[in-house]
PDB file of C-alpha atoms in Angstrom:
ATOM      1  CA  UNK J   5      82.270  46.924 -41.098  1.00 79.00           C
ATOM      2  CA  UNK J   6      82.471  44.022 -43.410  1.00 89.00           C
ATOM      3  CA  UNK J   7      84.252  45.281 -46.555  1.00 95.00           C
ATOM      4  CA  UNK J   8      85.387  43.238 -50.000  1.00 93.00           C
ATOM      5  CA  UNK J   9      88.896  42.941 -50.716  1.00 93.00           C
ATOM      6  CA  UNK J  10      90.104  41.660 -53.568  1.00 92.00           C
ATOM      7  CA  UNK J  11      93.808  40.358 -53.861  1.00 90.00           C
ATOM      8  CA  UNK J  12      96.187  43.185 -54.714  1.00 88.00           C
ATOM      9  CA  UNK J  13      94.307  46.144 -52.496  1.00 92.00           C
ATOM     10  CA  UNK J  14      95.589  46.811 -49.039  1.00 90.00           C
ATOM     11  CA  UNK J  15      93.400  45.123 -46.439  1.00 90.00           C
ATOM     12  CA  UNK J  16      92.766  47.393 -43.542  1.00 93.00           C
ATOM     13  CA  UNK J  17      95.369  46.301 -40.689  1.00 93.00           C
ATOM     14  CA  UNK J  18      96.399  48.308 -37.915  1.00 95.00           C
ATOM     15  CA  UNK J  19      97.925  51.706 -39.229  1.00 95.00           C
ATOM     16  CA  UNK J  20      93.488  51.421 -40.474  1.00 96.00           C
ATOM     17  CA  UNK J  21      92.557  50.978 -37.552  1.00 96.00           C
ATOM     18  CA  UNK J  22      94.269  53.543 -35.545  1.00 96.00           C
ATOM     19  CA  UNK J  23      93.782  56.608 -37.991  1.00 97.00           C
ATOM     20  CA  UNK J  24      90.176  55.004 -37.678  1.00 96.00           C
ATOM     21  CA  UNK J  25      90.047  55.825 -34.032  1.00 96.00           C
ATOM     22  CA  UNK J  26      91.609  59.293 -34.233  1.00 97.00           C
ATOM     23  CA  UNK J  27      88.548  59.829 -36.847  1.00 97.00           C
ATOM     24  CA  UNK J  28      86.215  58.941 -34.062  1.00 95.00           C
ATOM     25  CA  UNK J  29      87.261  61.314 -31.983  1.00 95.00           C
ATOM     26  CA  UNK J  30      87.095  64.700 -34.391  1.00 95.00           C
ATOM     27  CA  UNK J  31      84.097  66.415 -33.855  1.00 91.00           C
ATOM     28  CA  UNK J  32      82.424  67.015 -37.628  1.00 91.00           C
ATOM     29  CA  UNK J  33      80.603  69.780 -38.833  1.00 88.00           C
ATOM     30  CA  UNK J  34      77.295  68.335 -40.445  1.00 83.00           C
ATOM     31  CA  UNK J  35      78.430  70.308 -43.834  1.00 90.00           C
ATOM     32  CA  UNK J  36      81.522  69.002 -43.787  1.00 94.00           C
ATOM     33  CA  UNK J  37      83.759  67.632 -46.823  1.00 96.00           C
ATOM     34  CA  UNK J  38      86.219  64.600 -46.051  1.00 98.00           C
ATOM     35  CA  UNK J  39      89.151  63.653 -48.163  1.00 98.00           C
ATOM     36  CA  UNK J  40      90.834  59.889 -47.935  1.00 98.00           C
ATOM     37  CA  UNK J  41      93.887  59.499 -49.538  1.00 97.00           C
ATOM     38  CA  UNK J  42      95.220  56.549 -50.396  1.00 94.00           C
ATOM     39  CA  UNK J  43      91.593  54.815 -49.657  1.00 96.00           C
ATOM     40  CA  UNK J  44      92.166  51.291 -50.597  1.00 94.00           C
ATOM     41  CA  UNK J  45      89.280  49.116 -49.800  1.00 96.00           C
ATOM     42  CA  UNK J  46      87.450  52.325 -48.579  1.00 97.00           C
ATOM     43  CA  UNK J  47      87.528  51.649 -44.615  1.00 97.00           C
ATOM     44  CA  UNK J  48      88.120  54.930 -44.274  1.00 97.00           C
ATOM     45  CA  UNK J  49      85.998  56.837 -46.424  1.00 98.00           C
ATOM     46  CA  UNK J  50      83.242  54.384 -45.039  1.00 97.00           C
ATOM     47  CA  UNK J  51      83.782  55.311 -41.732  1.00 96.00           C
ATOM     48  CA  UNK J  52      83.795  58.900 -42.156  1.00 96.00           C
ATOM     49  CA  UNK J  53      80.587  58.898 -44.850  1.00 96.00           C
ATOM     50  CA  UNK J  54      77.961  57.666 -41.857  1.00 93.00           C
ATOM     51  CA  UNK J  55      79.051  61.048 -40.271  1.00 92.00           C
ATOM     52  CA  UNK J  56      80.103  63.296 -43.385  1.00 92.00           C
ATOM     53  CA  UNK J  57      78.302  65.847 -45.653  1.00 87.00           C
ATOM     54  CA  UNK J  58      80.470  64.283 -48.484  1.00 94.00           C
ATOM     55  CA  UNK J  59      83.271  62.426 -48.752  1.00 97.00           C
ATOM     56  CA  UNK J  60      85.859  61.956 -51.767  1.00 98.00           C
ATOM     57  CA  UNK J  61      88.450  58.786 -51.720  1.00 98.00           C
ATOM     58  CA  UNK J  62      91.263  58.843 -54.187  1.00 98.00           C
ATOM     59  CA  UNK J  63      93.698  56.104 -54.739  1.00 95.00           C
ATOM     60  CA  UNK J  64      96.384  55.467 -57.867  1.00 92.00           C
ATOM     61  CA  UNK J  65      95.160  51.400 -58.165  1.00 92.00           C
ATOM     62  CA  UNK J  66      92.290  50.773 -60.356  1.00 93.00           C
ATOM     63  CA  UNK J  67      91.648  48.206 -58.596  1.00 94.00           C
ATOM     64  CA  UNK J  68      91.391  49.961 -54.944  1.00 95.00           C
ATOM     65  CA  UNK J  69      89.308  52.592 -56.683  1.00 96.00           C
ATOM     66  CA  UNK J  70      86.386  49.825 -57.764  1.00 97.00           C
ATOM     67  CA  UNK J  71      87.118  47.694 -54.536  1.00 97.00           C
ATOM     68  CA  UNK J  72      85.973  51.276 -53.070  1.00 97.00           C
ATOM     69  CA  UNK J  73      83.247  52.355 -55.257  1.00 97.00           C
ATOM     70  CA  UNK J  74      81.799  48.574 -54.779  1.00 97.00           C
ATOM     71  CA  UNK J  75      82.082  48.521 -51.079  1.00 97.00           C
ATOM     72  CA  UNK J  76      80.217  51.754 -50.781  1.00 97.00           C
ATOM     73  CA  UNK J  77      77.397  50.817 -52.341  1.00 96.00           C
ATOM     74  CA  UNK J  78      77.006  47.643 -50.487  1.00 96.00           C
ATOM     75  CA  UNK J  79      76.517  49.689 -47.180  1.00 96.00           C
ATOM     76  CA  UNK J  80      74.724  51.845 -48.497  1.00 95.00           C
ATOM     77  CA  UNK J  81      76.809  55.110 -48.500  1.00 96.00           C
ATOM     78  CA  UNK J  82      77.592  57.852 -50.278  1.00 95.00           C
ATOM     79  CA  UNK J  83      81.090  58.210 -51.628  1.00 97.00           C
ATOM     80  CA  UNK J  84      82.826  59.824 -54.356  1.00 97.00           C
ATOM     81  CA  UNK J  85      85.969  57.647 -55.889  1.00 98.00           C
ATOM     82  CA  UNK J  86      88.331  58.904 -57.966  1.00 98.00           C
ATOM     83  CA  UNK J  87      91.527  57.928 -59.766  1.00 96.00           C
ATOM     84  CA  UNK J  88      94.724  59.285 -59.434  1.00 95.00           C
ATOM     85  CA  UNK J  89      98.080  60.301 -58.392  1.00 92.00           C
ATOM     86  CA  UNK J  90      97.319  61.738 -54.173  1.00 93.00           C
ATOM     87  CA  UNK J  91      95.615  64.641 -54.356  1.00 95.00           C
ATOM     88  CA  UNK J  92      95.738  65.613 -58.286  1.00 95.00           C
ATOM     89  CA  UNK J  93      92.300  65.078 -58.513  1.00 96.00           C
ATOM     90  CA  UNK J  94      91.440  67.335 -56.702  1.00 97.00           C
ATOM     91  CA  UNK J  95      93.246  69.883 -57.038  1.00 94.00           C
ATOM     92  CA  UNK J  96      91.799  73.408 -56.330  1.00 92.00           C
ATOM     93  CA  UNK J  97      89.589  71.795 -53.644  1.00 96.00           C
ATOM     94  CA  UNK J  98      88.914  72.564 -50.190  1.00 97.00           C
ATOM     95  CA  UNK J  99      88.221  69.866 -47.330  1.00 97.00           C
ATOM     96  CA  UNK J 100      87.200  70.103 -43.436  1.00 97.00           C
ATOM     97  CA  UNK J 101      88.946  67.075 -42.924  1.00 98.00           C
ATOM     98  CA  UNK J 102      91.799  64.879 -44.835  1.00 98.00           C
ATOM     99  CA  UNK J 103      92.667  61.595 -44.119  1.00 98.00           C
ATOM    100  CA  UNK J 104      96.050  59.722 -45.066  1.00 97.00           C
ATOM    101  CA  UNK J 105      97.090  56.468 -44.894  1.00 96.00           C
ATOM    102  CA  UNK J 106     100.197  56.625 -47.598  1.00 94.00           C
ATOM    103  CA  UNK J 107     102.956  53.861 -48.375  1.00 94.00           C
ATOM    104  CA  UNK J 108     106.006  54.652 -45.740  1.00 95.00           C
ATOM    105  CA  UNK J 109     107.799  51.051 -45.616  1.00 94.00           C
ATOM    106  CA  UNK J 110     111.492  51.751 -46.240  1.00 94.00           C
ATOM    107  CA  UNK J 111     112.518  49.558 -49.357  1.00 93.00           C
ATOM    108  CA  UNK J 112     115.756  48.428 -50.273  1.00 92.00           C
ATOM    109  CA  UNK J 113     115.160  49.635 -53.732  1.00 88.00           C
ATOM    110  CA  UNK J 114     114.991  53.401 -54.016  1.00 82.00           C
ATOM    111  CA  UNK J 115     112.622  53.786 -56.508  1.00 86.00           C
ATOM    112  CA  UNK J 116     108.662  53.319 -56.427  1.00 85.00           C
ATOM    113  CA  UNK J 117     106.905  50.212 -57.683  1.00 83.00           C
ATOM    114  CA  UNK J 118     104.685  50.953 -60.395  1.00 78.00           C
ATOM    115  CA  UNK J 119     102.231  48.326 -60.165  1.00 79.00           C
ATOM    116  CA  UNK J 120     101.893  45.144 -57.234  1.00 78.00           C
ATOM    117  CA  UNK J 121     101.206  44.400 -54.372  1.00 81.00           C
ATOM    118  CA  UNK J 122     104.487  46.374 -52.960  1.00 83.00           C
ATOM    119  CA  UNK J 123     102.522  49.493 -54.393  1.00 85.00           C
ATOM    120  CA  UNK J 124     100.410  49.475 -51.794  1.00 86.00           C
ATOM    121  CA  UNK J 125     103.763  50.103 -49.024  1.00 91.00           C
ATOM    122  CA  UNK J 126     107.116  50.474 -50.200  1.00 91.00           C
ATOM    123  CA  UNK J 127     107.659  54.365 -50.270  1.00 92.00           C
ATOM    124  CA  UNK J 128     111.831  54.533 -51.247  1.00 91.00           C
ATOM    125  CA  UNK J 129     114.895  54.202 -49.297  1.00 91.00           C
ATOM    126  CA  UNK J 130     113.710  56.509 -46.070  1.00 93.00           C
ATOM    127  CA  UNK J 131     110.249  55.047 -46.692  1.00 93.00           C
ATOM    128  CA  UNK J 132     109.271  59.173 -46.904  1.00 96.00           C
ATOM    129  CA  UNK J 133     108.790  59.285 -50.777  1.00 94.00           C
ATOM    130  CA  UNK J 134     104.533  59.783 -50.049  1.00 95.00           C
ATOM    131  CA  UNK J 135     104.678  61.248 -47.030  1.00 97.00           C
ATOM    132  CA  UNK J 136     106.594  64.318 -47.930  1.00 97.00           C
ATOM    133  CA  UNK J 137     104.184  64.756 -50.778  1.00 96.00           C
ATOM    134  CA  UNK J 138     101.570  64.653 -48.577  1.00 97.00           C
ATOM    135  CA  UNK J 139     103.208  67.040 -45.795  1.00 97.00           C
ATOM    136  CA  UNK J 140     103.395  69.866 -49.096  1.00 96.00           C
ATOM    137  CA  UNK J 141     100.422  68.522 -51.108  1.00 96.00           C
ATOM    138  CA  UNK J 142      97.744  68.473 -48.359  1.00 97.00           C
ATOM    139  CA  UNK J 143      97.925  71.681 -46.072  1.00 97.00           C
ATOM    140  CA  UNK J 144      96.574  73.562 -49.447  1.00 96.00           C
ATOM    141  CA  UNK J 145      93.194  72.035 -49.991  1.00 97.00           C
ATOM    142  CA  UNK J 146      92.384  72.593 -45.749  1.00 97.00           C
ATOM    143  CA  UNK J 147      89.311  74.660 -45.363  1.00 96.00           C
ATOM    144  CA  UNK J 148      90.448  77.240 -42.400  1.00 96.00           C
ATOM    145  CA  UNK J 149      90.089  75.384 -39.272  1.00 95.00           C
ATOM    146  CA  UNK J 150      90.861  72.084 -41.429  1.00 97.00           C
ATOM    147  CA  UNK J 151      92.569  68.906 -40.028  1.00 98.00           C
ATOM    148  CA  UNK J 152      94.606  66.410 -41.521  1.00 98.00           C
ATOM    149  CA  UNK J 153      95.014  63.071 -40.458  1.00 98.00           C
ATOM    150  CA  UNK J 154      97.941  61.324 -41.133  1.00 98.00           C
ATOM    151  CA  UNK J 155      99.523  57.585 -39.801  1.00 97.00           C
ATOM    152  CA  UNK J 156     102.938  56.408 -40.963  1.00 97.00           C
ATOM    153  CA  UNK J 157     105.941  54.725 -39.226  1.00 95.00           C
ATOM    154  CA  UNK J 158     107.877  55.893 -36.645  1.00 94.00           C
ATOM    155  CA  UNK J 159     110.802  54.108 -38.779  1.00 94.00           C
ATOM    156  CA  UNK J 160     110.084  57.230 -41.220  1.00 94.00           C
ATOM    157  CA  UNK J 161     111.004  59.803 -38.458  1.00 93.00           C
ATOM    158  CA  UNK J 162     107.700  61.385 -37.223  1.00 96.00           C
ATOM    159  CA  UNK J 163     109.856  64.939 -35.855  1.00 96.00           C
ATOM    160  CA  UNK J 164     110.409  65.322 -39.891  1.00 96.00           C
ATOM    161  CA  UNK J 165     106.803  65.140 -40.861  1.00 98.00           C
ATOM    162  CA  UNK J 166     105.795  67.663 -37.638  1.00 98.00           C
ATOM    163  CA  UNK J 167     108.853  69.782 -38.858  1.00 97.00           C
ATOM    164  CA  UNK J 168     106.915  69.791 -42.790  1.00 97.00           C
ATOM    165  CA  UNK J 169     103.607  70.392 -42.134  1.00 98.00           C
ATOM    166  CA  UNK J 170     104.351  73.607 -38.999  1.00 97.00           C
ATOM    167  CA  UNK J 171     106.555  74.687 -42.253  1.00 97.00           C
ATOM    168  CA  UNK J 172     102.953  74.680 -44.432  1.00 96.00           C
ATOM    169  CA  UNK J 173     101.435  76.313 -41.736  1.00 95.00           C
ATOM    170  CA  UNK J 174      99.488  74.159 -39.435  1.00 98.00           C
ATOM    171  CA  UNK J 175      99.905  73.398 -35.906  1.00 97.00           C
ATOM    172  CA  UNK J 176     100.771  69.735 -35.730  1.00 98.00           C
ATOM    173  CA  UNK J 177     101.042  66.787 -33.156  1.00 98.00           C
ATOM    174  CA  UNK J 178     101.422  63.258 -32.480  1.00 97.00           C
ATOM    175  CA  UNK J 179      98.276  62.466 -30.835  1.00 96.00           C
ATOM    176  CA  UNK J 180      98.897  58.360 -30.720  1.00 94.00           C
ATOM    177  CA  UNK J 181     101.695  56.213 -30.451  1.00 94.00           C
ATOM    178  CA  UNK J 182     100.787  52.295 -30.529  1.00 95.00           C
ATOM    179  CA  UNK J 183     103.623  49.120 -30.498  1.00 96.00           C
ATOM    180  CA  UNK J 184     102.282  46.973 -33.238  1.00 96.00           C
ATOM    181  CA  UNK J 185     104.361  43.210 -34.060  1.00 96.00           C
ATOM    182  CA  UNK J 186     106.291  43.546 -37.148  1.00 94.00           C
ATOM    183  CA  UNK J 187     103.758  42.074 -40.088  1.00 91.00           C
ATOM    184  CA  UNK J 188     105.499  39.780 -42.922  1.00 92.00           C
ATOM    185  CA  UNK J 189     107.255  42.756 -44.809  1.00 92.00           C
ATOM    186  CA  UNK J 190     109.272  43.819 -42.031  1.00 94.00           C
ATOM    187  CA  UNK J 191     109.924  40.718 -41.264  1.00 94.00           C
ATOM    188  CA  UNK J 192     111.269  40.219 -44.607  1.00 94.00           C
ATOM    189  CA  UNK J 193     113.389  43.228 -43.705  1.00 94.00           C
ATOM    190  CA  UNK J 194     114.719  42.950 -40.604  1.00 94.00           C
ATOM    191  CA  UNK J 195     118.174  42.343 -41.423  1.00 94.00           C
ATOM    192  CA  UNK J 196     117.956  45.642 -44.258  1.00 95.00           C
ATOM    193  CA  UNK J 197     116.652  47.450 -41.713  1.00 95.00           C
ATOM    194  CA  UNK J 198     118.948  46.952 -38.502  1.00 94.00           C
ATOM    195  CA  UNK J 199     121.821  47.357 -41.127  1.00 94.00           C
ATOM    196  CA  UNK J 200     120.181  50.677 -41.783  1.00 91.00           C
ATOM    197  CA  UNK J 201     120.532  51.475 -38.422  1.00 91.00           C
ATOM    198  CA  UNK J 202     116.264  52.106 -38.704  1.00 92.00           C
ATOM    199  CA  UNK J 203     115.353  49.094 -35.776  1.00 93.00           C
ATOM    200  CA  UNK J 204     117.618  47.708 -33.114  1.00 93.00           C
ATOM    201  CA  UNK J 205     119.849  44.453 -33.123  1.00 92.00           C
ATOM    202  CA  UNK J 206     116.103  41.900 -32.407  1.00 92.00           C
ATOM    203  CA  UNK J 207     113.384  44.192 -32.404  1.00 93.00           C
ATOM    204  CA  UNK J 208     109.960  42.822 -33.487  1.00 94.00           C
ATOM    205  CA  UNK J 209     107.657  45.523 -33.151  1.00 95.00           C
ATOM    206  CA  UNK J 210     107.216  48.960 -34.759  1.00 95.00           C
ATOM    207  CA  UNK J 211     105.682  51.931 -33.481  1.00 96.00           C
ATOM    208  CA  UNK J 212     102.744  53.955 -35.181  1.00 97.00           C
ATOM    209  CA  UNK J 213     102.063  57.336 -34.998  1.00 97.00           C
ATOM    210  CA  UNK J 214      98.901  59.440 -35.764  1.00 98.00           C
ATOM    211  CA  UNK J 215      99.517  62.796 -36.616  1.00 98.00           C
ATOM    212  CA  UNK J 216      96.887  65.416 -35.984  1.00 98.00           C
ATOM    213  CA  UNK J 217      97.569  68.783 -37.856  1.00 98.00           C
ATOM    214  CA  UNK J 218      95.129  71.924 -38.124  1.00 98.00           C
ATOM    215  CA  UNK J 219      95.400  75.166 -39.966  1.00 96.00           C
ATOM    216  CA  UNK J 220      94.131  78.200 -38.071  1.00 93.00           C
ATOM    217  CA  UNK J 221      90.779  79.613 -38.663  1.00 86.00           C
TER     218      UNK J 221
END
């Protein structure tokens, strides 16, 4: 799908694309309500709205949240986009389905950018300053029988964000593993990061995982 994005929104690489496929796969309800956190251009939210009741995209940027709104109504789909801070906004909601793409590159400096490009990846030291809010934030607003979707790093330690979300609750797997080449912020990295002890002495490619995680009906 053909999709704006402006300069300072994340463009849909291959953490997208993989939490796209394990979207494919989920059988939907026809009344079903889809969150996207974290949407970005809206790749996402797109992809779930040509097989969703309703779906609701939330990202901090301004910017991602018009790139969104704009890209929606270019295909002709129904979205809602709102602004904020994960799932703040919506707050006492319930979903059939959530969908998270969060920032989870380790980052020398500990705390969070506040506005940048780095916004859009850089999640603290462990690179787990989004994710864990998502692991505690998240299994509330599941309808029973919910799922969330959720792709990060395996640099971030995926056993810690299984151990989190069985602790909310839910019974939770990896369901995909893929070997991706390091893009140009790891890159930048590499030397941080072996130091770290996070990659091996040469490595060049880092490993995505898909978590699948349901609450019981």
């Amino acid at each position: 799908m053909w999709l704006l994005c402006p300069p300072g929104v994340y463009r849909p690489q291959d953490d997208t694309l993989l939490l796209e496929d394990a979207l494919k796969r989920e059988r939907l309800a026809d009344d079903v309500d889809v969150l996207d956190l974290g949407t970005g251009t809206g790749a996402l939210a797109l992809a779930a709205a040509e097989r969703a009741a309703q779906v609701t995209a939330v990202d901090a940027s301004v910017r991602a949240v018009c790139t969104t709104w704009l890209n929606a109504r270019l295909h002709g789909l129904r979205v809602r986009v709102l602004r904020g801070d994960l799932t703040t906004p919506v707050t006492g909601s319930r979903f059939g389905l959530i969908m998270a793409n969060p920032p989870y590159v380790p980052s020398p400096r500990a705390e969070l950018p506040a506005r940048g490009r780095a916004r859009a990846w850089d999640a603290g030291s462990d690179g787990r300053a989004l994710l864990d809010r998502v692991c505690s934030d998240a299994p509330p607003l599941l309808s029973p029988g919910g799922v969330l979707l959720l792709v990060h790093s395996g640099l971030c330690g995926a056993e810690s964000t299984l151990g989190r979300l069985r602790r909310a609750g839910l019974r939770a797997a990896v369901t995909e593993r893929r070997y991706v080449p390091f893009g140009p912020v790891l890159r930048d990295r590499s030397a941080w990061l072996e130091e770290r002890g996070l990659i091996a002495p040469g490595e060049e490619k880092e490993e995505l995982v898909v978590i699948r995680a349901e609450r019981d009906r």
